[in-house]
mmCIF file of C-alpha atoms and ligand atoms in Angstrom:
data_model
loop_
_atom_site.group_PDB
_atom_site.id
_atom_site.type_symbol
_atom_site.label_atom_id
_atom_site.label_comp_id
_atom_site.label_asym_id
_atom_site.label_seq_id
_atom_site.Cartn_x
_atom_site.Cartn_y
_atom_site.Cartn_z
ATOM 1 C CA MET A 173 14.591 -15.225 0.101
ATOM 2 C CA THR A 174 15.880 -12.329 2.644
ATOM 3 C CA ASP A 175 17.042 -8.871 1.910
ATOM 4 C CA LYS A 176 18.889 -7.309 4.861
ATOM 5 C CA ARG A 177 18.065 -3.686 4.047
ATOM 6 C CA GLU A 178 14.963 -3.498 5.346
ATOM 7 C CA ASP A 179 14.840 -1.199 8.185
ATOM 8 C CA THR A 180 18.404 -0.072 7.754
ATOM 9 C CA MET A 181 19.745 3.148 6.160
ATOM 10 C CA PRO A 182 21.189 2.693 2.771
ATOM 11 C CA ALA A 183 24.441 4.949 2.782
ATOM 12 C CA GLY A 184 23.890 8.664 2.050
ATOM 13 C CA TRP A 185 20.307 8.925 3.354
ATOM 14 C CA SER A 186 18.795 9.983 6.761
ATOM 15 C CA GLN A 187 15.869 8.887 9.020
ATOM 16 C CA LEU A 188 14.391 11.480 11.194
ATOM 17 C CA ALA A 189 12.478 8.850 13.709
ATOM 18 C CA GLY A 190 9.907 9.748 16.358
ATOM 19 C CA PHE A 191 7.050 8.697 13.984
ATOM 20 C CA PRO A 192 4.712 5.953 14.591
ATOM 21 C CA GLY A 193 5.377 3.211 12.185
ATOM 22 C CA GLY A 194 8.251 4.973 10.518
ATOM 23 C CA GLY A 195 10.890 7.769 9.632
ATOM 24 C CA ILE A 196 11.420 10.603 6.955
ATOM 25 C CA PHE A 197 14.116 10.329 4.663
ATOM 26 C CA GLY A 198 14.902 13.546 2.742
ATOM 27 C CA ARG A 199 16.418 14.179 -0.611
ATOM 28 C CA GLY A 200 16.384 17.950 -1.648
ATOM 29 C CA ARG A 201 16.789 19.307 -5.300
ATOM 30 C CA ARG A 202 18.959 17.659 -7.536
ATOM 31 C CA GLY A 203 19.894 15.089 -4.993
ATOM 32 C CA ARG A 204 21.500 16.941 -2.665
ATOM 33 C CA LEU A 205 20.643 15.407 0.742
ATOM 34 C CA ALA A 206 18.325 17.784 2.547
ATOM 35 C CA PRO A 207 17.001 16.192 6.102
ATOM 36 C CA LEU A 208 13.413 17.346 6.730
ATOM 37 C CA SER A 209 14.330 18.482 10.325
ATOM 38 C CA ALA A 210 10.906 20.285 11.034
ATOM 39 C CA SER A 211 9.430 16.959 10.846
ATOM 40 C CA ARG A 212 11.353 16.102 13.988
ATOM 41 C CA PRO A 213 9.820 16.428 17.085
ATOM 42 C CA ALA A 214 11.898 18.646 19.646
ATOM 43 C CA GLY A 215 13.959 16.598 21.606
ATOM 44 C CA ALA A 216 12.725 13.171 20.064
ATOM 45 C CA ALA A 217 15.670 10.911 20.329
ATOM 46 C CA LYS A 218 16.585 8.924 17.473
ATOM 47 C CA PRO A 219 15.720 5.342 18.203
ATOM 48 C CA PRO A 220 18.178 2.386 16.427
ATOM 49 C CA ALA A 221 16.919 1.918 13.144
ATOM 50 C CA GLY A 222 14.110 -0.694 13.025
ATOM 51 C CA ALA A 223 13.405 -0.738 16.671
ATOM 52 C CA VAL A 224 10.254 0.740 16.617
ATOM 53 C CA GLY A 225 9.147 -1.319 13.791
ATOM 54 C CA ARG A 226 9.821 -4.659 15.212
ATOM 55 C CA THR A 227 8.250 -3.935 18.538
ATOM 56 C CA ALA A 228 4.911 -3.035 16.682
ATOM 57 C CA PHE A 229 5.111 -6.099 14.354
ATOM 58 C CA ALA A 230 5.527 -8.466 17.413
ATOM 59 C CA ARG A 231 2.780 -6.800 19.178
ATOM 60 C CA GLU A 232 0.543 -6.516 16.489
ATOM 61 C CA LEU A 233 1.194 -10.035 15.051
ATOM 62 C CA LEU A 234 0.401 -11.728 18.441
ATOM 63 C CA ALA A 235 -2.895 -9.684 19.053
ATOM 64 C CA GLY A 236 -4.124 -10.791 15.980
ATOM 65 C CA LEU A 237 -2.983 -14.256 16.164
ATOM 66 C CA GLN A 238 -4.623 -14.731 20.023
ATOM 67 C CA GLN A 239 -8.192 -13.802 18.388
ATOM 68 C CA PRO A 240 -10.680 -16.638 18.696
ATOM 69 C CA ARG A 241 -10.363 -16.019 14.615
ATOM 70 C CA LYS A 242 -6.349 -15.433 13.660
ATOM 71 C CA THR A 243 -5.930 -12.739 11.769
ATOM 72 C CA THR A 244 -2.216 -10.898 10.716
ATOM 73 C CA PRO A 245 -2.529 -7.055 9.411
ATOM 74 C CA CYS A 246 -1.609 -6.977 5.669
ATOM 75 C CA LYS A 247 0.702 -4.315 6.232
ATOM 76 C CA TYR A 248 3.396 -6.531 7.386
ATOM 77 C CA PHE A 249 3.473 -8.405 3.678
ATOM 78 C CA TYR A 250 5.782 -5.608 2.828
ATOM 79 C CA ASP A 251 9.324 -6.158 4.001
ATOM 80 C CA ALA A 252 11.767 -5.712 1.185
ATOM 81 C CA CYS A 253 11.254 -9.534 0.064
ATOM 82 C CA GLY A 254 7.356 -9.096 0.312
ATOM 83 C CA ALA A 255 7.589 -5.770 -1.775
ATOM 84 C CA ALA A 256 9.452 -7.823 -4.335
ATOM 85 C CA LEU A 257 7.049 -10.423 -4.556
ATOM 86 C CA PHE A 258 4.235 -7.879 -4.722
ATOM 87 C CA GLU A 259 6.158 -6.734 -8.021
ATOM 88 C CA GLN A 260 6.330 -10.235 -9.122
ATOM 89 C CA ILE A 261 2.573 -10.644 -8.639
ATOM 90 C CA CYS A 262 2.131 -7.253 -10.534
ATOM 91 C CA ALA A 263 3.734 -9.321 -13.360
ATOM 92 C CA GLN A 264 1.547 -12.622 -13.286
ATOM 93 C CA PRO A 265 -0.558 -13.164 -16.534
ATOM 94 C CA GLU A 266 -3.519 -13.863 -14.004
ATOM 95 C CA TYR A 267 -3.072 -10.039 -11.988
ATOM 96 C CA TYR A 268 -4.782 -7.713 -14.357
ATOM 97 C CA LEU A 269 -5.112 -4.689 -12.121
ATOM 98 C CA THR A 270 -1.857 -3.376 -12.635
ATOM 99 C CA ARG A 271 -1.986 -3.566 -16.330
ATOM 100 C CA ALA A 272 -5.540 -2.054 -16.439
ATOM 101 C CA GLU A 273 -4.530 0.947 -14.161
ATOM 102 C CA LEU A 274 -1.373 1.588 -16.244
ATOM 103 C CA SER A 275 -3.448 1.528 -19.249
ATOM 104 C CA LEU A 276 -5.704 4.012 -18.024
ATOM 105 C CA LEU A 277 -2.702 6.426 -16.689
ATOM 106 C CA THR A 278 -1.690 6.605 -20.208
ATOM 107 C CA ARG A 279 -4.683 6.947 -22.081
ATOM 108 C CA HIS A 280 -6.355 9.482 -19.991
ATOM 109 C CA ALA A 281 -3.073 11.105 -19.486
ATOM 110 C CA THR A 282 -4.358 14.276 -21.049
ATOM 111 C CA ARG A 283 -7.287 14.566 -19.186
ATOM 112 C CA LEU A 284 -5.677 13.717 -15.888
ATOM 113 C CA THR A 285 -3.200 16.535 -16.275
ATOM 114 C CA GLU A 286 -5.893 18.891 -16.637
ATOM 115 C CA CYS A 287 -7.213 17.608 -13.425
ATOM 116 C CA ILE A 288 -3.745 17.619 -11.585
ATOM 117 C CA GLY A 289 -2.983 21.308 -12.414
ATOM 118 C CA ASP A 290 0.222 23.162 -12.490
ATOM 119 C CA ASP A 291 2.847 23.210 -9.821
ATOM 120 C CA ALA A 292 1.780 20.388 -7.664
ATOM 121 C CA GLU A 293 3.405 18.284 -4.991
ATOM 122 C CA LEU A 294 2.651 14.624 -5.937
ATOM 123 C CA ILE A 295 2.401 12.479 -2.922
ATOM 124 C CA GLU A 296 1.956 8.697 -3.568
ATOM 125 C CA PHE A 297 0.980 6.512 -0.876
ATOM 126 C CA GLY A 298 2.580 3.402 -1.398
ATOM 127 C CA ALA A 299 5.370 3.611 -3.658
ATOM 128 C CA SER A 300 7.231 0.423 -3.934
ATOM 129 C CA SER A 301 7.432 0.665 -7.755
ATOM 130 C CA PRO A 302 8.432 4.028 -9.712
ATOM 131 C CA VAL A 303 6.445 2.726 -12.621
ATOM 132 C CA LYS A 304 2.847 4.624 -12.381
ATOM 133 C CA ALA A 305 4.335 7.886 -10.908
ATOM 134 C CA SER A 306 6.506 8.256 -13.477
ATOM 135 C CA VAL A 307 3.881 7.609 -16.122
ATOM 136 C CA LEU A 308 2.232 10.653 -14.345
ATOM 137 C CA LEU A 309 5.298 13.145 -13.525
ATOM 138 C CA HIS A 310 6.048 12.872 -17.521
ATOM 139 C CA VAL A 311 2.625 14.437 -18.219
ATOM 140 C CA MET A 312 2.151 16.707 -14.957
ATOM 141 C CA ARG A 313 2.934 20.446 -16.076
ATOM 142 C CA GLN A 314 5.883 21.575 -13.668
ATOM 143 C CA PRO A 315 5.717 19.185 -10.958
ATOM 144 C CA ALA A 316 6.733 21.001 -7.758
ATOM 145 C CA ALA A 317 7.846 17.711 -5.876
ATOM 146 C CA TYR A 318 7.039 14.201 -5.512
ATOM 147 C CA VAL A 319 6.967 12.524 -2.136
ATOM 148 C CA PRO A 320 6.610 8.993 -2.013
ATOM 149 C CA VAL A 321 5.577 7.166 1.020
ATOM 150 C CA ASP A 322 5.876 3.390 1.545
ATOM 151 C CA ILE A 323 6.384 0.974 4.450
ATOM 152 C CA SER A 324 9.363 -0.520 2.874
ATOM 153 C CA GLY A 325 12.211 1.314 3.150
ATOM 154 C CA GLY A 326 14.536 -0.398 0.386
ATOM 155 C CA ALA A 327 11.225 -0.670 -2.101
ATOM 156 C CA LEU A 328 10.786 3.429 -1.377
ATOM 157 C CA LEU A 329 14.422 4.003 -2.097
ATOM 158 C CA GLU A 330 14.603 2.202 -4.935
ATOM 159 C CA THR A 331 11.667 4.401 -6.615
ATOM 160 C CA ALA A 332 12.726 7.620 -5.195
ATOM 161 C CA GLY A 333 16.256 6.844 -6.875
ATOM 162 C CA ALA A 334 14.665 5.616 -10.331
ATOM 163 C CA ILE A 335 12.428 8.753 -10.098
ATOM 164 C CA SER A 336 15.231 11.205 -9.354
ATOM 165 C CA THR A 337 17.015 9.524 -12.344
ATOM 166 C CA ALA A 338 14.368 9.870 -14.421
ATOM 167 C CA PHE A 339 13.783 13.064 -13.579
ATOM 168 C CA PRO A 340 16.877 15.206 -12.844
ATOM 169 C CA GLY A 341 15.549 18.755 -11.419
ATOM 170 C CA LEU A 342 12.800 17.071 -9.500
ATOM 171 C CA ASP A 343 12.315 17.582 -5.589
ATOM 172 C CA VAL A 344 12.120 13.824 -4.714
ATOM 173 C CA ARG A 345 11.409 13.356 -0.539
ATOM 174 C CA PRO A 346 10.852 9.767 0.120
ATOM 175 C CA LEU A 347 9.099 9.374 3.643
ATOM 176 C CA MET A 348 9.452 6.063 4.811
ATOM 177 C CA ALA A 349 5.944 5.770 6.964
ATOM 178 C CA ASP A 350 3.050 3.265 7.514
ATOM 179 C CA TYR A 351 0.415 5.376 5.692
ATOM 180 C CA THR A 352 -2.638 3.638 7.308
ATOM 181 C CA GLY A 353 -1.355 4.946 10.595
ATOM 182 C CA ASP A 354 -1.140 8.330 12.540
ATOM 183 C CA THR A 355 2.104 9.385 11.026
ATOM 184 C CA ALA A 356 2.351 13.320 10.622
ATOM 185 C CA LEU A 357 2.460 13.304 7.142
ATOM 186 C CA THR A 358 1.744 17.064 7.212
ATOM 187 C CA HIS A 359 5.348 17.401 8.371
ATOM 188 C CA ALA A 360 6.759 16.152 5.120
ATOM 189 C CA LEU A 361 4.834 18.475 2.788
ATOM 190 C CA ASP A 362 5.156 21.853 1.536
ATOM 191 C CA PRO A 363 2.520 24.108 3.426
ATOM 192 C CA LYS A 364 2.539 26.384 0.276
ATOM 193 C CA ARG A 365 1.978 23.713 -2.502
ATOM 194 C CA ARG A 366 -1.247 22.339 -4.010
ATOM 195 C CA ARG A 367 -1.068 18.934 -2.886
ATOM 196 C CA VAL A 368 -2.282 15.928 -5.241
ATOM 197 C CA GLY A 369 -2.330 12.205 -3.679
ATOM 198 C CA PHE A 370 -2.214 9.759 -5.588
ATOM 199 C CA PHE A 371 -3.485 6.323 -4.450
ATOM 200 C CA PRO A 372 -2.899 3.420 -7.253
ATOM 201 C CA GLY A 373 -3.247 -0.173 -6.909
ATOM 202 C CA SER A 374 -6.511 -0.417 -5.272
ATOM 203 C CA SER A 375 -4.829 -0.635 -1.978
ATOM 204 C CA LEU A 376 -8.069 1.068 -0.603
ATOM 205 C CA GLY A 377 -9.498 -2.360 -1.221
ATOM 206 C CA ASN A 378 -7.346 -3.527 1.893
ATOM 207 C CA PHE A 379 -9.632 -1.486 4.266
ATOM 208 C CA GLU A 380 -12.175 -2.876 5.692
ATOM 209 C CA PRO A 381 -15.321 0.006 4.598
ATOM 210 C CA ASP A 382 -15.297 1.808 7.934
ATOM 211 C CA GLU A 383 -11.788 2.067 7.736
ATOM 212 C CA ALA A 384 -11.497 3.031 4.064
ATOM 213 C CA LEU A 385 -14.271 5.732 4.711
ATOM 214 C CA ALA A 386 -11.782 7.241 7.893
ATOM 215 C CA PHE A 387 -8.971 6.975 5.603
ATOM 216 C CA LEU A 388 -10.240 9.072 2.911
ATOM 217 C CA ILE A 389 -11.517 11.497 5.245
ATOM 218 C CA ARG A 390 -7.743 12.018 6.487
ATOM 219 C CA LEU A 391 -6.662 12.124 2.782
ATOM 220 C CA ARG A 392 -9.181 14.728 2.083
ATOM 221 C CA LYS A 393 -7.996 16.807 5.109
ATOM 222 C CA LEU A 394 -4.756 16.477 3.801
ATOM 223 C CA LEU A 395 -5.041 17.262 0.421
ATOM 224 C CA GLN A 396 -7.505 20.377 1.124
ATOM 225 C CA GLY A 397 -7.495 22.567 -1.944
ATOM 226 C CA GLY A 398 -5.969 19.761 -4.195
ATOM 227 C CA GLY A 399 -7.143 15.974 -5.381
ATOM 228 C CA LEU A 400 -6.764 12.811 -5.189
ATOM 229 C CA LEU A 401 -6.181 10.050 -8.166
ATOM 230 C CA ILE A 402 -7.059 6.680 -6.996
ATOM 231 C CA GLY A 403 -7.400 3.324 -8.874
ATOM 232 C CA VAL A 404 -9.999 1.103 -7.544
ATOM 233 C CA ASP A 405 -10.507 -2.405 -8.647
ATOM 234 C CA LEU A 406 -14.046 -3.373 -9.768
ATOM 235 C CA VAL A 407 -16.686 -5.792 -8.912
ATOM 236 C CA LYS A 408 -16.809 -8.479 -11.675
ATOM 237 C CA ASP A 409 -17.143 -12.115 -12.929
ATOM 238 C CA PRO A 410 -15.930 -14.368 -9.646
ATOM 239 C CA THR A 411 -13.675 -16.439 -11.656
ATOM 240 C CA ARG A 412 -11.364 -13.565 -12.936
ATOM 241 C CA LEU A 413 -10.903 -12.324 -9.500
ATOM 242 C CA HIS A 414 -10.246 -15.901 -8.185
ATOM 243 C CA ALA A 415 -7.663 -16.391 -10.709
ATOM 244 C CA ALA A 416 -5.982 -13.065 -9.975
ATOM 245 C CA TYR A 417 -5.268 -14.009 -6.296
ATOM 246 C CA ASN A 418 -4.473 -17.702 -7.237
ATOM 247 C CA ASP A 419 -1.653 -17.418 -9.890
ATOM 248 C CA ALA A 420 -0.296 -20.516 -11.403
ATOM 249 C CA ALA A 421 3.188 -19.443 -10.945
ATOM 250 C CA GLY A 422 2.354 -19.412 -7.081
ATOM 251 C CA ALA A 423 3.682 -15.677 -6.481
ATOM 252 C CA THR A 424 0.654 -14.675 -4.414
ATOM 253 C CA ALA A 425 1.221 -17.887 -2.352
ATOM 254 C CA ALA A 426 4.603 -16.996 -1.587
ATOM 255 C CA PHE A 427 3.825 -13.318 -0.743
ATOM 256 C CA ASN A 428 1.184 -14.675 1.598
ATOM 257 C CA ARG A 429 3.524 -16.946 3.322
ATOM 258 C CA ASN A 430 5.730 -14.109 3.755
ATOM 259 C CA VAL A 431 4.093 -12.699 6.697
ATOM 260 C CA LEU A 432 5.462 -15.919 8.404
ATOM 261 C CA VAL A 433 8.905 -16.035 6.875
ATOM 262 C CA ARG A 434 9.135 -12.399 7.970
ATOM 263 C CA ALA A 435 7.837 -13.381 11.756
ATOM 264 C CA ASN A 436 11.030 -16.136 11.899
ATOM 265 C CA ARG A 437 13.192 -13.576 10.299
ATOM 266 C CA GLU A 438 12.960 -10.546 12.298
ATOM 267 C CA LEU A 439 11.202 -11.837 15.403
ATOM 268 C CA GLY A 440 13.054 -15.096 15.839
ATOM 269 C CA ALA A 441 9.395 -17.003 15.371
ATOM 270 C CA ASP A 442 9.917 -20.745 14.192
ATOM 271 C CA PHE A 443 6.733 -20.737 11.942
ATOM 272 C CA ARG A 444 6.731 -23.556 9.427
ATOM 273 C CA PRO A 445 5.461 -21.402 6.350
ATOM 274 C CA GLU A 446 5.619 -24.693 4.220
ATOM 275 C CA GLN A 447 2.989 -26.038 6.748
ATOM 276 C CA PHE A 448 0.373 -23.533 5.675
ATOM 277 C CA ALA A 449 -1.564 -23.727 2.652
ATOM 278 C CA HIS A 450 -2.513 -20.408 0.574
ATOM 279 C CA TYR A 451 -6.119 -20.224 0.165
ATOM 280 C CA ALA A 452 -7.827 -17.247 -1.496
ATOM 281 C CA PHE A 453 -11.363 -16.902 -2.719
ATOM 282 C CA TYR A 454 -13.903 -14.359 -3.580
ATOM 283 C CA ASP A 455 -17.194 -13.777 -1.457
ATOM 284 C CA PRO A 456 -19.606 -12.122 -3.692
ATOM 285 C CA VAL A 457 -21.826 -10.940 -0.797
ATOM 286 C CA ALA A 458 -19.232 -9.269 0.809
ATOM 287 C CA ARG A 459 -17.382 -8.078 -2.756
ATOM 288 C CA ARG A 460 -14.004 -8.822 -1.585
ATOM 289 C CA ILE A 461 -11.287 -11.618 -1.881
ATOM 290 C CA GLU A 462 -10.305 -13.020 1.411
ATOM 291 C CA MET A 463 -6.765 -14.257 1.766
ATOM 292 C CA HIS A 464 -5.908 -17.228 4.652
ATOM 293 C CA LEU A 465 -3.134 -19.289 5.445
ATOM 294 C CA VAL A 466 -4.847 -22.444 6.495
ATOM 295 C CA SER A 467 -2.530 -24.785 8.798
ATOM 296 C CA LEU A 468 -1.941 -28.442 6.950
ATOM 297 C CA CYS A 469 -1.669 -29.851 10.463
ATOM 298 C CA ASP A 470 -1.706 -29.945 14.440
ATOM 299 C CA GLN A 471 0.743 -27.311 15.223
ATOM 300 C CA ASP A 472 2.437 -25.005 17.601
ATOM 301 C CA ALA A 473 4.692 -21.728 16.715
ATOM 302 C CA HIS A 474 6.480 -19.568 19.388
ATOM 303 C CA VAL A 475 6.482 -15.987 18.962
ATOM 304 C CA ALA A 476 7.807 -13.318 21.374
ATOM 305 C CA GLY A 477 7.860 -15.972 24.348
ATOM 306 C CA ARG A 478 4.646 -17.010 23.486
ATOM 307 C CA THR A 479 3.384 -20.529 22.108
ATOM 308 C CA LEU A 480 0.439 -20.212 19.862
ATOM 309 C CA HIS A 481 -1.382 -23.528 18.665
ATOM 310 C CA PHE A 482 -2.957 -23.936 14.902
ATOM 311 C CA ASP A 483 -5.403 -26.969 14.971
ATOM 312 C CA GLU A 484 -5.338 -28.820 11.450
ATOM 313 C CA GLY A 485 -7.412 -26.718 9.260
ATOM 314 C CA GLU A 486 -7.475 -23.644 11.469
ATOM 315 C CA SER A 487 -7.154 -20.282 9.159
ATOM 316 C CA ILE A 488 -5.279 -17.076 9.656
ATOM 317 C CA ARG A 489 -6.859 -14.449 7.765
ATOM 318 C CA THR A 490 -4.141 -12.442 6.213
ATOM 319 C CA GLU A 491 -5.694 -9.935 3.649
ATOM 320 C CA TYR A 492 -8.993 -8.598 2.488
ATOM 321 C CA SER A 493 -9.438 -6.860 -1.130
ATOM 322 C CA HIS A 494 -12.334 -5.286 -1.606
ATOM 323 C CA LYS A 495 -13.882 -4.541 -5.031
ATOM 324 C CA TYR A 496 -16.115 -1.728 -5.884
ATOM 325 C CA THR A 497 -18.745 -0.670 -8.663
ATOM 326 C CA VAL A 498 -17.691 2.780 -9.918
ATOM 327 C CA PRO A 499 -21.156 4.674 -8.243
ATOM 328 C CA ASP A 500 -20.330 2.787 -4.870
ATOM 329 C CA PHE A 501 -16.939 3.872 -5.039
ATOM 330 C CA ARG A 502 -18.103 7.577 -5.889
ATOM 331 C CA ALA A 503 -20.512 7.571 -3.196
ATOM 332 C CA LEU A 504 -17.917 6.387 -0.568
ATOM 333 C CA ALA A 505 -15.611 9.399 -1.794
ATOM 334 C CA THR A 506 -18.652 11.845 -1.398
ATOM 335 C CA ARG A 507 -19.173 10.483 1.922
ATOM 336 C CA ALA A 508 -15.809 11.403 2.748
ATOM 337 C CA GLY A 509 -16.099 15.145 1.727
ATOM 338 C CA PHE A 510 -14.248 14.571 -1.812
ATOM 339 C CA ARG A 511 -16.020 15.794 -5.084
ATOM 340 C CA PRO A 512 -15.907 13.057 -7.633
ATOM 341 C CA ARG A 513 -15.188 14.725 -10.844
ATOM 342 C CA LEU A 514 -13.539 12.265 -13.320
ATOM 343 C CA SER A 515 -13.989 8.393 -13.191
ATOM 344 C CA VAL A 516 -12.579 6.150 -16.297
ATOM 345 C CA ILE A 517 -12.751 2.177 -16.816
ATOM 346 C CA ASP A 518 -10.551 0.378 -18.993
ATOM 347 C CA SER A 519 -12.488 -1.393 -22.155
ATOM 348 C CA GLU A 520 -12.677 -4.350 -20.396
ATOM 349 C CA GLY A 521 -14.418 -2.978 -17.513
ATOM 350 C CA LEU A 522 -11.831 -4.361 -15.204
ATOM 351 C CA PHE A 523 -10.580 -1.139 -12.895
ATOM 352 C CA SER A 524 -11.204 2.148 -12.469
ATOM 353 C CA LEU A 525 -9.423 5.586 -11.993
ATOM 354 C CA HIS A 526 -11.039 8.266 -10.226
ATOM 355 C CA TRP A 527 -10.140 11.921 -9.847
ATOM 356 C CA LEU A 528 -11.450 13.664 -6.659
ATOM 357 C CA GLU A 529 -11.243 17.131 -5.642
ATOM 358 C CA SER A 530 -10.463 18.000 -1.842
ATOM 359 C CA PRO A 531 -12.837 21.326 -1.377
ATOM 360 C CA ALA A 532 -10.659 24.250 0.041
HETATM 361 C C1 AVI B 760 -1.708 -3.977 -2.698
HETATM 362 N N1 AVI B 760 -3.010 -4.585 -2.934
HETATM 363 C C2 AVI B 760 -3.970 -4.020 -3.493
HETATM 364 C C3 AVI B 760 -2.933 -5.979 -3.563
HETATM 365 C C4 AVI B 760 -4.471 -6.609 -3.764
HETATM 366 O O1 AVI B 760 -4.448 -6.731 -4.703
HETATM 367 O O2 AVI B 760 -5.331 -6.280 -2.674
HETATM 368 C C5 AVI B 760 -2.177 -6.927 -2.627
HETATM 369 C C6 AVI B 760 -2.582 -8.355 -3.186
HETATM 370 N N2 AVI B 760 -2.698 -9.464 -2.373
HETATM 371 C C7 AVI B 760 -2.692 -10.460 -3.289
HETATM 372 N N3 AVI B 760 -2.559 -10.198 -4.486
HETATM 373 C C8 AVI B 760 -1.880 -8.804 -4.397
#
């Protein structure tokens, strides 16, 4: 499955490059194109679309695969094909996270609206689908703008397009960026507006604990005077967790192998994805899912002129997905300088949603 949209600009959109990990697309009120020129450093040349991303992909992939314990950064799952596979995962009966979070957003809409307040700029970190943001935007009072941020250009533009259609008067300013990196997000935001971050899907779980703290500190500073609405998956019966990352239809397995498929397509590598088994398990001590690709034979692969060897049975760790208890997560948020105000969980105790204030 391939999708040529990744790293290329759809007609009618502009990319302002010069940022690590991405560029900015701008579209102003009522659908007019409005490039965010303030966000481009003076004199920054516009590199060919995709050039920055591919170099970083090759560098980070090789760095991880040359370690004694091989790893790949999980952000590279999300090319257009990976974003589509992730949407398939969200629809699987075993993957309860998306449904549980949506039901929380709907059920607690009134209280969340109170927390979010009037006239806020909503910034969504990881915006590969419009579904959750549209639930929020429906209940928000006079949202000032919607700024979806995503590493996958194709998925981002679909989200932005769907929101623009559903909310015709809304200022929608999609930002193609790796939000885990050093991207200068402030350039894309209105300095006069109250900022509300939205970080759904328990994506915080994909960070290691020290990275999660550092990321929350960054968000707290970015959102000063506003707040963050964040979805966090909960510690629970390991069987349930195991099933969520081993769906019967094989969507998670395809998503996992997609990092190799992507390397073949974008970097001219020669991985044999079918010779790597999807292996995901819950570690109850570390309270996390570990996702791996396990080599099914002795094999070599070539990436950017380097030969990588995989012993039979050797694994590449491709993702962590940490799970929290509500008190543990609130303690983490407090350490990051947030004031946790509201925490809600669904009736089965599967998932949690938190409103964290960022003091002015
Ligand atoms: C995006 N992230 C929160 C998902 C998760 O559950 O960790 C990614 C995922 N990996 C396998 N299934 C879903």
